[in-house]
Coordinates of N, CA and C in Angstrom, one line a residue:
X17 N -62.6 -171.3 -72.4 CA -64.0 -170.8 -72.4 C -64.0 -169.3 -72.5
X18 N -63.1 -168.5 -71.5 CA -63.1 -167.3 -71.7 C -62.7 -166.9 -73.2
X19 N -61.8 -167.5 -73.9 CA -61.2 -166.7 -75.0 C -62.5 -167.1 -76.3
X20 N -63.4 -168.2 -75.5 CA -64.9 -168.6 -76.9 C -65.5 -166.9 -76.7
X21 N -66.0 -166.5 -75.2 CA -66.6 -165.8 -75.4 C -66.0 -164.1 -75.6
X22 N -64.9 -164.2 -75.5 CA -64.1 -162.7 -75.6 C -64.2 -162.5 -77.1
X23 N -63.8 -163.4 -77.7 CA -63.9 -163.9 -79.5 C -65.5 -163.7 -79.7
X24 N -66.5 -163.7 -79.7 CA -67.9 -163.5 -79.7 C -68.2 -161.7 -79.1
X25 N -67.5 -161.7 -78.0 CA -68.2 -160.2 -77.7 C -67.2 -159.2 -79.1
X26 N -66.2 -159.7 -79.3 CA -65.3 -158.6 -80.5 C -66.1 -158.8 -81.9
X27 N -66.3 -159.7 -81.7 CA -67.2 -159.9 -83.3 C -68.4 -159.0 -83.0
X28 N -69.3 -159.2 -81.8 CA -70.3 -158.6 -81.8 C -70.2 -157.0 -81.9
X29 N -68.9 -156.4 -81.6 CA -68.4 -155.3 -81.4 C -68.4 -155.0 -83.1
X30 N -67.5 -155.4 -83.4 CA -67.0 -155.2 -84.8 C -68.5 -155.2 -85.7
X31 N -69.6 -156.0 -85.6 CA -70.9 -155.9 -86.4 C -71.8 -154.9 -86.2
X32 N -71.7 -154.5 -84.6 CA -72.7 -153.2 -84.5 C -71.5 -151.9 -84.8
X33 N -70.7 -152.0 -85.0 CA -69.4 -150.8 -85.2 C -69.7 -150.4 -87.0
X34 N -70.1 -152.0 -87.8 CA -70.7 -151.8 -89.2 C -71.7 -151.2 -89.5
X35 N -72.5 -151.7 -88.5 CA -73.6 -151.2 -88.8 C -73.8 -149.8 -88.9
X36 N -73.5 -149.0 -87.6 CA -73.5 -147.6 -87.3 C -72.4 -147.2 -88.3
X37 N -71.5 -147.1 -89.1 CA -70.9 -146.9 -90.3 C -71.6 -146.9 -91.8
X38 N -72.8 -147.8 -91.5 CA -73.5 -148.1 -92.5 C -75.1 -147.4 -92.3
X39 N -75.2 -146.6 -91.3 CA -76.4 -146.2 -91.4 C -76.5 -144.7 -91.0
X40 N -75.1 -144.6 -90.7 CA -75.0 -143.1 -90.3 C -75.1 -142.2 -91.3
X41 N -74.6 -142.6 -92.6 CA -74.5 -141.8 -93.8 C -76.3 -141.1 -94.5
X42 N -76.8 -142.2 -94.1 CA -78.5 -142.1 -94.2 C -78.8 -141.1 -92.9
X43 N -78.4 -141.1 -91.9 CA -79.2 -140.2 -91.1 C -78.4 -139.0 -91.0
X44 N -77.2 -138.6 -91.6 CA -76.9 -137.1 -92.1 C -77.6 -136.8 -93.0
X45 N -78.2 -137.6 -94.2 CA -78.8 -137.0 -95.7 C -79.6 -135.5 -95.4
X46 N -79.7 -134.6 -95.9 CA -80.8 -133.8 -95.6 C -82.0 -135.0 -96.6
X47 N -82.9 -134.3 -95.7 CA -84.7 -134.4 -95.9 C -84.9 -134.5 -97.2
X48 N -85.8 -135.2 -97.8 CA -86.1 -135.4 -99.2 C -86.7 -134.4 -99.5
X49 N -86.3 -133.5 -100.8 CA -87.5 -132.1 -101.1 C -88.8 -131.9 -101.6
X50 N -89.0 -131.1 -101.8 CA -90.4 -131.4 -101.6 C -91.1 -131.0 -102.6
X51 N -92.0 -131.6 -103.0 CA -92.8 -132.1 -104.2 C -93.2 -130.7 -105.1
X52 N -93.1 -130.8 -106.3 CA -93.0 -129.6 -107.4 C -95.0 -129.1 -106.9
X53 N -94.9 -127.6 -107.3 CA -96.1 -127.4 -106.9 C -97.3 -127.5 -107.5
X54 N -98.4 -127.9 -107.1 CA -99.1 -128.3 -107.5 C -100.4 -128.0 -107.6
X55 N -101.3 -126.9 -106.8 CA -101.7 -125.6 -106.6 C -101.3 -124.5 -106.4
X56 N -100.3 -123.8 -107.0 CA -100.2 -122.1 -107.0 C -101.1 -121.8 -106.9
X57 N -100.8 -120.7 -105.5 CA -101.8 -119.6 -105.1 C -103.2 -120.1 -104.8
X58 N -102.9 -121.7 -104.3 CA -104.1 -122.0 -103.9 C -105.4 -122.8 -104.9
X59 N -104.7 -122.3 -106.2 CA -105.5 -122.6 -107.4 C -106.2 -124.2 -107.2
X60 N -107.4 -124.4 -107.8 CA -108.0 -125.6 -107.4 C -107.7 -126.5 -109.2
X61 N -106.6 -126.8 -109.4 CA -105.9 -127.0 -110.5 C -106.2 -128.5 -110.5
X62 N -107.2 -129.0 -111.6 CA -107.6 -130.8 -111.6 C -106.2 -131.1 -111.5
X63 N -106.3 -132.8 -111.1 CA -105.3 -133.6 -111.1 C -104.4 -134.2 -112.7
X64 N -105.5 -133.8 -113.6 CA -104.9 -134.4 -115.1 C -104.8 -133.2 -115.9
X65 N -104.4 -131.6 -115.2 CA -104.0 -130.4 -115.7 C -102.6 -131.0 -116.3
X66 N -102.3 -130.6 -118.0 CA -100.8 -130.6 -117.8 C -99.9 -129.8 -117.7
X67 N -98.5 -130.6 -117.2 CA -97.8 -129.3 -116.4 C -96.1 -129.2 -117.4
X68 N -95.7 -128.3 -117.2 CA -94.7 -127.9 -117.8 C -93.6 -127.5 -117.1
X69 N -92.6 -127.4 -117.1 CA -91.5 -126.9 -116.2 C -91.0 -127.2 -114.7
X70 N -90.7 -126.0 -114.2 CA -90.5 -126.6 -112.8 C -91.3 -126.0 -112.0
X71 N -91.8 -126.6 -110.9 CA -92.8 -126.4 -109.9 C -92.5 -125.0 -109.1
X72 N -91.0 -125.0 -108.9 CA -91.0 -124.0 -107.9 C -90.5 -122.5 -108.8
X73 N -90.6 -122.3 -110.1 CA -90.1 -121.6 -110.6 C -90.8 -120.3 -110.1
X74 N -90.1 -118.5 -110.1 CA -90.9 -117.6 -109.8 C -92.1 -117.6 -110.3
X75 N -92.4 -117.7 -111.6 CA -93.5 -117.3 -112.3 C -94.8 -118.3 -112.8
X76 N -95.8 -118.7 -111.9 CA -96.6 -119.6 -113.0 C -98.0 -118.9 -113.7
X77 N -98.0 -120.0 -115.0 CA -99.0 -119.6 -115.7 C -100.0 -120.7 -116.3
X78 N -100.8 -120.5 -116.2 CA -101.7 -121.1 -115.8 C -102.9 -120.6 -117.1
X79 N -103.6 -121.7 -118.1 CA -104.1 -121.2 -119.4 C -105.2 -122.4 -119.4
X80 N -106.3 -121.9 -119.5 CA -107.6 -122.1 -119.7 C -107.8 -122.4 -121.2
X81 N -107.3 -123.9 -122.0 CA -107.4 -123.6 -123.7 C -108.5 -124.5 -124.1
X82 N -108.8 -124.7 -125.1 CA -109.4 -125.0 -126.6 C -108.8 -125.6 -127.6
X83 N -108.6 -126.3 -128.0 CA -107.9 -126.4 -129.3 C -108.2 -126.2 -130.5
X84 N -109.7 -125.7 -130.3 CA -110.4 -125.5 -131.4 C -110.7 -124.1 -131.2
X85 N -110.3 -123.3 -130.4 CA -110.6 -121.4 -129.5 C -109.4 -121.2 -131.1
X86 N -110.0 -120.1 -131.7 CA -108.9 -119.5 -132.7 C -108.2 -118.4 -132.1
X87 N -108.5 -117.7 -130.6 CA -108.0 -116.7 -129.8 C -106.9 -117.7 -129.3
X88 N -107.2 -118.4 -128.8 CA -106.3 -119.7 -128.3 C -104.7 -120.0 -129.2
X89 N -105.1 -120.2 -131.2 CA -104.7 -120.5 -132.0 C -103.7 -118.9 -131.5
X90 N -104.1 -118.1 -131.7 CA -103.6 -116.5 -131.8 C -102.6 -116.4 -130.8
X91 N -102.7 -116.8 -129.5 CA -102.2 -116.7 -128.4 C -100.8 -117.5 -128.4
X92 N -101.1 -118.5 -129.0 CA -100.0 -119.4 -128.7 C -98.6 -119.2 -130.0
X93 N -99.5 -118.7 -131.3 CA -98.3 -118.5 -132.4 C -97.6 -117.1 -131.6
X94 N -98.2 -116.3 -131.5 CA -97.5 -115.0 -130.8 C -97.0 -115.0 -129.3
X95 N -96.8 -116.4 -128.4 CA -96.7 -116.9 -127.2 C -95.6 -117.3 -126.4
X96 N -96.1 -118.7 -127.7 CA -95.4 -119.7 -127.9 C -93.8 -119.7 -127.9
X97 N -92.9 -119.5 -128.3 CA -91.3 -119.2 -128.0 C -91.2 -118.7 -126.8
X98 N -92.1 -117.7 -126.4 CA -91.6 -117.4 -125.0 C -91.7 -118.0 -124.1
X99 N -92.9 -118.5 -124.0 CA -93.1 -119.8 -122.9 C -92.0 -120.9 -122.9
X100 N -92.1 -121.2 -124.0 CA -90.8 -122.1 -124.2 C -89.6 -122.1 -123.4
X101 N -89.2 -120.8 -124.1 CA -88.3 -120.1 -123.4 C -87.8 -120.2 -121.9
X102 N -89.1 -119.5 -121.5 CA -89.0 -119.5 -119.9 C -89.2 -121.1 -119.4
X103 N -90.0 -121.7 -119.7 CA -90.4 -123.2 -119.2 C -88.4 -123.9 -119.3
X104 N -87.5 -123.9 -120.1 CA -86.2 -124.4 -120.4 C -85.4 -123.8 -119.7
X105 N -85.7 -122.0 -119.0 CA -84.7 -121.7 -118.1 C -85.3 -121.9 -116.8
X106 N -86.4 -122.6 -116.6 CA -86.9 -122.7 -115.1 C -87.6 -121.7 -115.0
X107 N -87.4 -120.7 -115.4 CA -88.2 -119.5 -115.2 C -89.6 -119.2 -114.8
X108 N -90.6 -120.8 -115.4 CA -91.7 -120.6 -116.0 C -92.3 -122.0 -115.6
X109 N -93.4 -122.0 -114.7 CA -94.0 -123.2 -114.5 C -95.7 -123.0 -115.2
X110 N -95.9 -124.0 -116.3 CA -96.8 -123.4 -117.2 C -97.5 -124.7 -117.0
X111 N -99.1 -124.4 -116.8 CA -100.2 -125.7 -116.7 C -101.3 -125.3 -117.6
X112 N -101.6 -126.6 -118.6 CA -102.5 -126.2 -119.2 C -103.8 -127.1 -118.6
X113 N -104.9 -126.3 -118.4 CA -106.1 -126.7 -118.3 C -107.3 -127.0 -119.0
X114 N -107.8 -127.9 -119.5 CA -108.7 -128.0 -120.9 C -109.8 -127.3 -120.5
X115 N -110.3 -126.6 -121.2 CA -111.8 -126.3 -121.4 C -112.7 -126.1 -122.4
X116 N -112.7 -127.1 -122.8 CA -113.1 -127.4 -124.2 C -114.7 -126.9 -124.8
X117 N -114.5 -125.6 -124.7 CA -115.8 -125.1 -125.2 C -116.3 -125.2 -126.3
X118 N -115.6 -125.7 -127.2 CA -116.2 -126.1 -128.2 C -116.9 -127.4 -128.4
X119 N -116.7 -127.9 -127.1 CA -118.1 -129.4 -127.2 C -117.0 -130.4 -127.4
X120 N -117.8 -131.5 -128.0 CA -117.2 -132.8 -128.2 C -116.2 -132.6 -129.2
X121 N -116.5 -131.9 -130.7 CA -115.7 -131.8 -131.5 C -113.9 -131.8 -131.1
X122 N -114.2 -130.6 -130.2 CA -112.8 -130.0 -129.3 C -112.2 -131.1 -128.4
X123 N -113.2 -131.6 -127.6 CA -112.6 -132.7 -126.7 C -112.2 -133.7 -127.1
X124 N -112.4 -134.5 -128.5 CA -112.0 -135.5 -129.2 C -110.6 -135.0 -129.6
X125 N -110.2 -134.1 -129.5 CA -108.6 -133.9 -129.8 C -108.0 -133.5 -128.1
X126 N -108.4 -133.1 -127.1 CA -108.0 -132.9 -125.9 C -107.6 -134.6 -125.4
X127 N -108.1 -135.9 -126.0 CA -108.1 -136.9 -125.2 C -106.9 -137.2 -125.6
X128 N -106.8 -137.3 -127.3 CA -105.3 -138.0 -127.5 C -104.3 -137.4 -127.0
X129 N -104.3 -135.7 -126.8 CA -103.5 -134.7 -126.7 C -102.7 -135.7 -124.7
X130 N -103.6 -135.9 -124.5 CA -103.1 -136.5 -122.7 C -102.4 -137.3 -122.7
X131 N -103.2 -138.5 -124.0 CA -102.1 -139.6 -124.1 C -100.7 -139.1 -124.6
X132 N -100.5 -138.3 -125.2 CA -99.3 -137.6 -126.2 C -98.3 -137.4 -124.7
X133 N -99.0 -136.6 -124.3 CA -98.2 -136.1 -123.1 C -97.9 -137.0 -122.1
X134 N -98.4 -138.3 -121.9 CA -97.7 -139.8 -121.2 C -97.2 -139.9 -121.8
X135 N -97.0 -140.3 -123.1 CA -96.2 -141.2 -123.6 C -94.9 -140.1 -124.2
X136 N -95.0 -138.8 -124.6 CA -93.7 -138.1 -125.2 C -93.3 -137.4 -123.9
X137 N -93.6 -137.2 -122.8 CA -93.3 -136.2 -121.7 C -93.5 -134.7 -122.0
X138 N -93.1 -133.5 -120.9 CA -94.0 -132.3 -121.1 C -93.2 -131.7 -122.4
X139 N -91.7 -132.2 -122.6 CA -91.7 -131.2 -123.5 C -91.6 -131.0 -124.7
X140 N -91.8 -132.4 -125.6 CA -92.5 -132.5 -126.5 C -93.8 -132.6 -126.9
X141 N -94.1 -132.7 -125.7 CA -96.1 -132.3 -125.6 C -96.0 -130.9 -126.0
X142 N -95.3 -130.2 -125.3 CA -95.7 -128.2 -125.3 C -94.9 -128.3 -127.4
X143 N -94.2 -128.9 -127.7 CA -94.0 -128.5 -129.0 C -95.2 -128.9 -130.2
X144 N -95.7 -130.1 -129.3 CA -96.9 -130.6 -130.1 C -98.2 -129.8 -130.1
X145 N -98.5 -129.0 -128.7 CA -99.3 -128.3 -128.6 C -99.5 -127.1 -129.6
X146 N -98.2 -126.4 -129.5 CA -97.9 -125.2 -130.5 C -98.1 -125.6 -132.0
X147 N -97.3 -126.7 -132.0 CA -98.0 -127.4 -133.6 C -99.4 -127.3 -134.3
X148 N -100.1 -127.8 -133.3 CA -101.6 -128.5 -133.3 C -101.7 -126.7 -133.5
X149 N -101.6 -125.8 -132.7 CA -102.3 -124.8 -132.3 C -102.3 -123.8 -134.0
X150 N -100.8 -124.0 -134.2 CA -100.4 -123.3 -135.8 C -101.3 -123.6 -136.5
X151 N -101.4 -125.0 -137.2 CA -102.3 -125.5 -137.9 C -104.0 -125.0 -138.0
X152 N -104.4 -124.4 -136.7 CA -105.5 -124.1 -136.8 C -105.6 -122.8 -136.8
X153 N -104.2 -122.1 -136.5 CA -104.1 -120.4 -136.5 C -104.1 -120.5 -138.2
X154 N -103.7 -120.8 -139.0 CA -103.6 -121.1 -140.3 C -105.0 -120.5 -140.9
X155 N -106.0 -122.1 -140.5 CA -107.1 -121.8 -140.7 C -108.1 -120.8 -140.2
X156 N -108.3 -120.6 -138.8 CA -109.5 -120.1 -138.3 C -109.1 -118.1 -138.6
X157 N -107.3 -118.2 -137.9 CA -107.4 -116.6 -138.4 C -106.3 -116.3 -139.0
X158 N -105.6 -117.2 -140.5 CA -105.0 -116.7 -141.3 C -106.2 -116.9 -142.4
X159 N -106.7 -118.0 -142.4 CA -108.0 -118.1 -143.6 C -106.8 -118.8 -144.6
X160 N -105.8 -119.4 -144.8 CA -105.2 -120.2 -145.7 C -105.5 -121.1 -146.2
X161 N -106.3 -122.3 -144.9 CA -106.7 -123.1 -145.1 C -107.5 -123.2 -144.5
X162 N -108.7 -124.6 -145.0 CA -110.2 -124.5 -144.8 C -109.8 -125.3 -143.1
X163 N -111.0 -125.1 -142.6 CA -111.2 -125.5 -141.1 C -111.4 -126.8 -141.2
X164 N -111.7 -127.5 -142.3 CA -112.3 -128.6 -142.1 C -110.9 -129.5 -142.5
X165 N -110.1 -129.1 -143.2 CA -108.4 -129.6 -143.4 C -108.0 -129.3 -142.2
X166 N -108.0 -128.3 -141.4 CA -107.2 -128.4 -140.5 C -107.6 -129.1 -139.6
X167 N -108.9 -129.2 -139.2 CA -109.0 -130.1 -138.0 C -108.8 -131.6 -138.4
X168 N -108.8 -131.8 -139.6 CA -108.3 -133.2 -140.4 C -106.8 -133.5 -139.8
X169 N -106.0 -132.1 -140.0 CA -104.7 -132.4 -139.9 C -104.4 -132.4 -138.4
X170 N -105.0 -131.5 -137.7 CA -104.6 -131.8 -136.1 C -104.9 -133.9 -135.6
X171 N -106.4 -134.0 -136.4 CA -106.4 -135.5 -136.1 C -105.6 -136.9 -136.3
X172 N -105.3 -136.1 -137.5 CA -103.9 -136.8 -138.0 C -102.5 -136.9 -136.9
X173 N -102.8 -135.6 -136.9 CA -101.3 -135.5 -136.4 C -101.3 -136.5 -134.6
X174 N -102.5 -136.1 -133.8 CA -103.0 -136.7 -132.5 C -103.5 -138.5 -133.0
X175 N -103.9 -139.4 -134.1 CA -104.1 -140.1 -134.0 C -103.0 -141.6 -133.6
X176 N -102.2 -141.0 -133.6 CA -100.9 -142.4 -132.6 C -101.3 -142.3 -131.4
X177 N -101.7 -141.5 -130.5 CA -101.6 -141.4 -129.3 C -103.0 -141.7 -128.9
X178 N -103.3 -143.2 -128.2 CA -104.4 -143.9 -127.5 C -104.1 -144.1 -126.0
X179 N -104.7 -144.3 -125.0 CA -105.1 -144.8 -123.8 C -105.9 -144.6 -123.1
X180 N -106.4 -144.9 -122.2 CA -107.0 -144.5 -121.3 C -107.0 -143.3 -120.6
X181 N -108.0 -142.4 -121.1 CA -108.0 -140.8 -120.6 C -109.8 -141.1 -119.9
X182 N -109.9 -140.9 -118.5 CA -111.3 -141.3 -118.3 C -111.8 -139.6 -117.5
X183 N -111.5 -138.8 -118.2 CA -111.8 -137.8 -117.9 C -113.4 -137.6 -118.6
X184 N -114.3 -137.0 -118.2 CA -115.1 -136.6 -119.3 C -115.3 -135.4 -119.4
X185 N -116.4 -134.7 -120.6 CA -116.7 -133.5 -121.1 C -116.7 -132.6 -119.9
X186 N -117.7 -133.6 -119.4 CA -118.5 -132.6 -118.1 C -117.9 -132.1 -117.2
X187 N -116.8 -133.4 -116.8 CA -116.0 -133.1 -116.1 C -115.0 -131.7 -116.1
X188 N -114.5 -131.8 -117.4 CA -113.4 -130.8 -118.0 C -114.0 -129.5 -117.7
X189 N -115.4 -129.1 -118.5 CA -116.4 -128.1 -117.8 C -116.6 -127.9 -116.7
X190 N -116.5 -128.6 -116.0 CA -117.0 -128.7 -114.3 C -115.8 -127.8 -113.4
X191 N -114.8 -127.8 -114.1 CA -113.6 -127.1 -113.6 C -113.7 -126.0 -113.3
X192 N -114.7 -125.3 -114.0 CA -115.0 -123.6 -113.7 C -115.9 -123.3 -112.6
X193 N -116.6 -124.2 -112.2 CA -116.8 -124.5 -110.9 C -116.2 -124.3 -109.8
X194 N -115.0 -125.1 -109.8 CA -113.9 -125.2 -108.8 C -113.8 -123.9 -108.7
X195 N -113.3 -123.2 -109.4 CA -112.4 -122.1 -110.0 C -113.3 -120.5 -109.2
X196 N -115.1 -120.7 -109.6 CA -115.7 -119.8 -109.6 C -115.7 -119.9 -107.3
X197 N -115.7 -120.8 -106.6 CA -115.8 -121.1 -105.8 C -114.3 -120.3 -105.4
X198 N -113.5 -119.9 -105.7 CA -112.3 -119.4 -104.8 C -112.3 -117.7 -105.8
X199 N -113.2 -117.3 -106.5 CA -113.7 -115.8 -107.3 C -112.8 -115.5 -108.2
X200 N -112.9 -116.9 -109.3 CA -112.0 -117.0 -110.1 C -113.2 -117.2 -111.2
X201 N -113.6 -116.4 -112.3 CA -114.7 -116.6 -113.3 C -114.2 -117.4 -114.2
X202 N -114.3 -118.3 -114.9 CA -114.0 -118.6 -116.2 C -114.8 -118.6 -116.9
X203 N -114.8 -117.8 -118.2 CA -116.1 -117.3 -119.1 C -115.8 -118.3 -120.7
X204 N -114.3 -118.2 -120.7 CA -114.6 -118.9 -122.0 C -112.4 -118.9 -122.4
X205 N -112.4 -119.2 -123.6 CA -110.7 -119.4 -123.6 C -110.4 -118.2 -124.5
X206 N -108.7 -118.3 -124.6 CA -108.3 -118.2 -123.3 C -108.7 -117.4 -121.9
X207 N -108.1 -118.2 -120.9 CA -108.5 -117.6 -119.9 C -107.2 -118.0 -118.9
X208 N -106.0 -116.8 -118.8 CA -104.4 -116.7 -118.2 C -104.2 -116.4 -116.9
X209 N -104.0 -117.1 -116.1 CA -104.0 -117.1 -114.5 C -102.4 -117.0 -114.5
X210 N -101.5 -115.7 -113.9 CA -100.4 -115.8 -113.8 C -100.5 -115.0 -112.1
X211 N -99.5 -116.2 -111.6 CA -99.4 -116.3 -110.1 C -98.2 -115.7 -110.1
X212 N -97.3 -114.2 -109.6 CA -96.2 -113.9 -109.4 C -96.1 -113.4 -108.3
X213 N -94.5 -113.4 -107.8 CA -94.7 -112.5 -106.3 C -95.6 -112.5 -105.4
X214 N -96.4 -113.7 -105.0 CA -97.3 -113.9 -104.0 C -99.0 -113.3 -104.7
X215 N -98.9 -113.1 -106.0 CA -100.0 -111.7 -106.4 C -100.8 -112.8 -107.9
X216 N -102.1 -113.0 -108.0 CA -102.7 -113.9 -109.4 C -102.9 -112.2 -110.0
X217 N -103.0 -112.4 -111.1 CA -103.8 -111.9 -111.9 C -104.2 -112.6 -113.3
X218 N -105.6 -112.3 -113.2 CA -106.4 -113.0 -114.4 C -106.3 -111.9 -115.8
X219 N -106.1 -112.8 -116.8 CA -106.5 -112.3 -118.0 C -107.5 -112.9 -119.2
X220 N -107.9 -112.2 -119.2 CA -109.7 -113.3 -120.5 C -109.3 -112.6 -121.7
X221 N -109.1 -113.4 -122.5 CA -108.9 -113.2 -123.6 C -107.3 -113.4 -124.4
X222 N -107.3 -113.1 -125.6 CA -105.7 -113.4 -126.0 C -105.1 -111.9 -126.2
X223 N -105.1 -111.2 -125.0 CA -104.0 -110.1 -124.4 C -102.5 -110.4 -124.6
X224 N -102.1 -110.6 -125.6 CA -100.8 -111.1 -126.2 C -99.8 -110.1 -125.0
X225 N -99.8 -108.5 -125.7 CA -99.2 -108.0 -124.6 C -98.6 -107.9 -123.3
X226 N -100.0 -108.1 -122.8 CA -100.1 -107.8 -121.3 C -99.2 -109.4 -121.3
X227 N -100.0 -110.3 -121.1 CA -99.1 -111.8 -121.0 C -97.4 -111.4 -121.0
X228 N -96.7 -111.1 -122.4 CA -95.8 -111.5 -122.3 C -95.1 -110.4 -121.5
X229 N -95.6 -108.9 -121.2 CA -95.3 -108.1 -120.0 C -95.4 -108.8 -118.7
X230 N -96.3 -109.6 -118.0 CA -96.2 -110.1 -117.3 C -95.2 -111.6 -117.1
X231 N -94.7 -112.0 -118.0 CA -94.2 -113.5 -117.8 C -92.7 -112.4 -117.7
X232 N -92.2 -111.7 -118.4 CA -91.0 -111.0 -118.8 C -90.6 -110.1 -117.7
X233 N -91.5 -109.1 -117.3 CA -90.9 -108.5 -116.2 C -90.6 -108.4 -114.9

């Protein structure tokens, strides 16, 4: 009878001896990290802003666009590689925010543009953006091609990409709201919020310069 239960207490030995072997390695782990950021500098940044790169990078930037803004168009052909750039070495955590001042026209290409970016991920969204954006730099301020081709061709190019985007107009507008409530104006696109060194600074307009002095230095 003694050797039933001596036989029982070694087993019981040997199962809690597994266990603690098997759960110790879980409680050395460090802490899970922590979530890419999501308001820089506080920014009241909607939830269906899209985002680019990595959360914790030094530098974010933060762009107020249009698809249909030809300053916008300007910005992004003379921009565009850099951001890239920096977004690929980490460098650069870049969020675009719609603000489709041009009405419905504009917003009817912001919707598919959302779906594009579920279904291709951010970083062939940001090549499609620059795309979309050429196409209209073309028209609005090379004058190559008529505006009414190009917005043909941007629709073209956005009409694969369907789902559910239940954002609306008002909403997308309503954002400057947010924005004006922490003494942040948004007047119209572009409109370049770059958060560095603890420090925003705003830029209105397509300040090509200043931008890429600021992402660069």
């Amino acid at each position: 009878m003694r050797l039933v239960n001596l036989a029982i207490v070694v087993v019981v030995v040997l199962m809690v001896a597994v266990a603690v072997l098997l759960v110790a390695p879980l409680i050395s782990q460090s802490p899970p990290q922590p979530p890419q950021v999501v308001n820089p500098g506080g920014l009241p940044i909607p939830p269906w802003a899209m985002r680019f790169g990595n959360g914790s990078a030094p530098v974010v930037l933060v762009e107020f666009f249009d698809l249909l803004c030809p300053y916008c168009a300007y910005a992004h052909v003379e921009l565009g590689p850099l951001i890239k750039e920096k977004v690929q070495e980490g460098k650069l955590y870049y969020i675009l925010v719609d603000f489709p001042v041009h009405g419905d026209a504009a917003w009817a290409l912001h919707q598919p543009l959302h779906c594009a970016y579920n279904e291709l991920g951010p970083s062939a969204t940001l090549d499609l953006v620059n795309k979309l954006y050429y196409v209209w730099y073309l028209a609005a301020i090379k004058r190559a091609i008529s505006e009414s081709d190009a917005l043909a061709n941007m629709s073209k190019t956005l009409q694969p990409y369907a789902c559910r985007f239940n954002v609306t107009l008002a909403q997308a507008m309503g954002v400057s709201d947010a924005f004006g409530k922490v003494g942040i104006k948004i007047r119209g696109t572009p409109t370049f919020i770059i958060y560095k060194n603890g420090t925003l600074t705003v830029v209105e307009g397509a300040y090509v310069d200043k931008i890429r002095q600021l992402l660069s230095g």
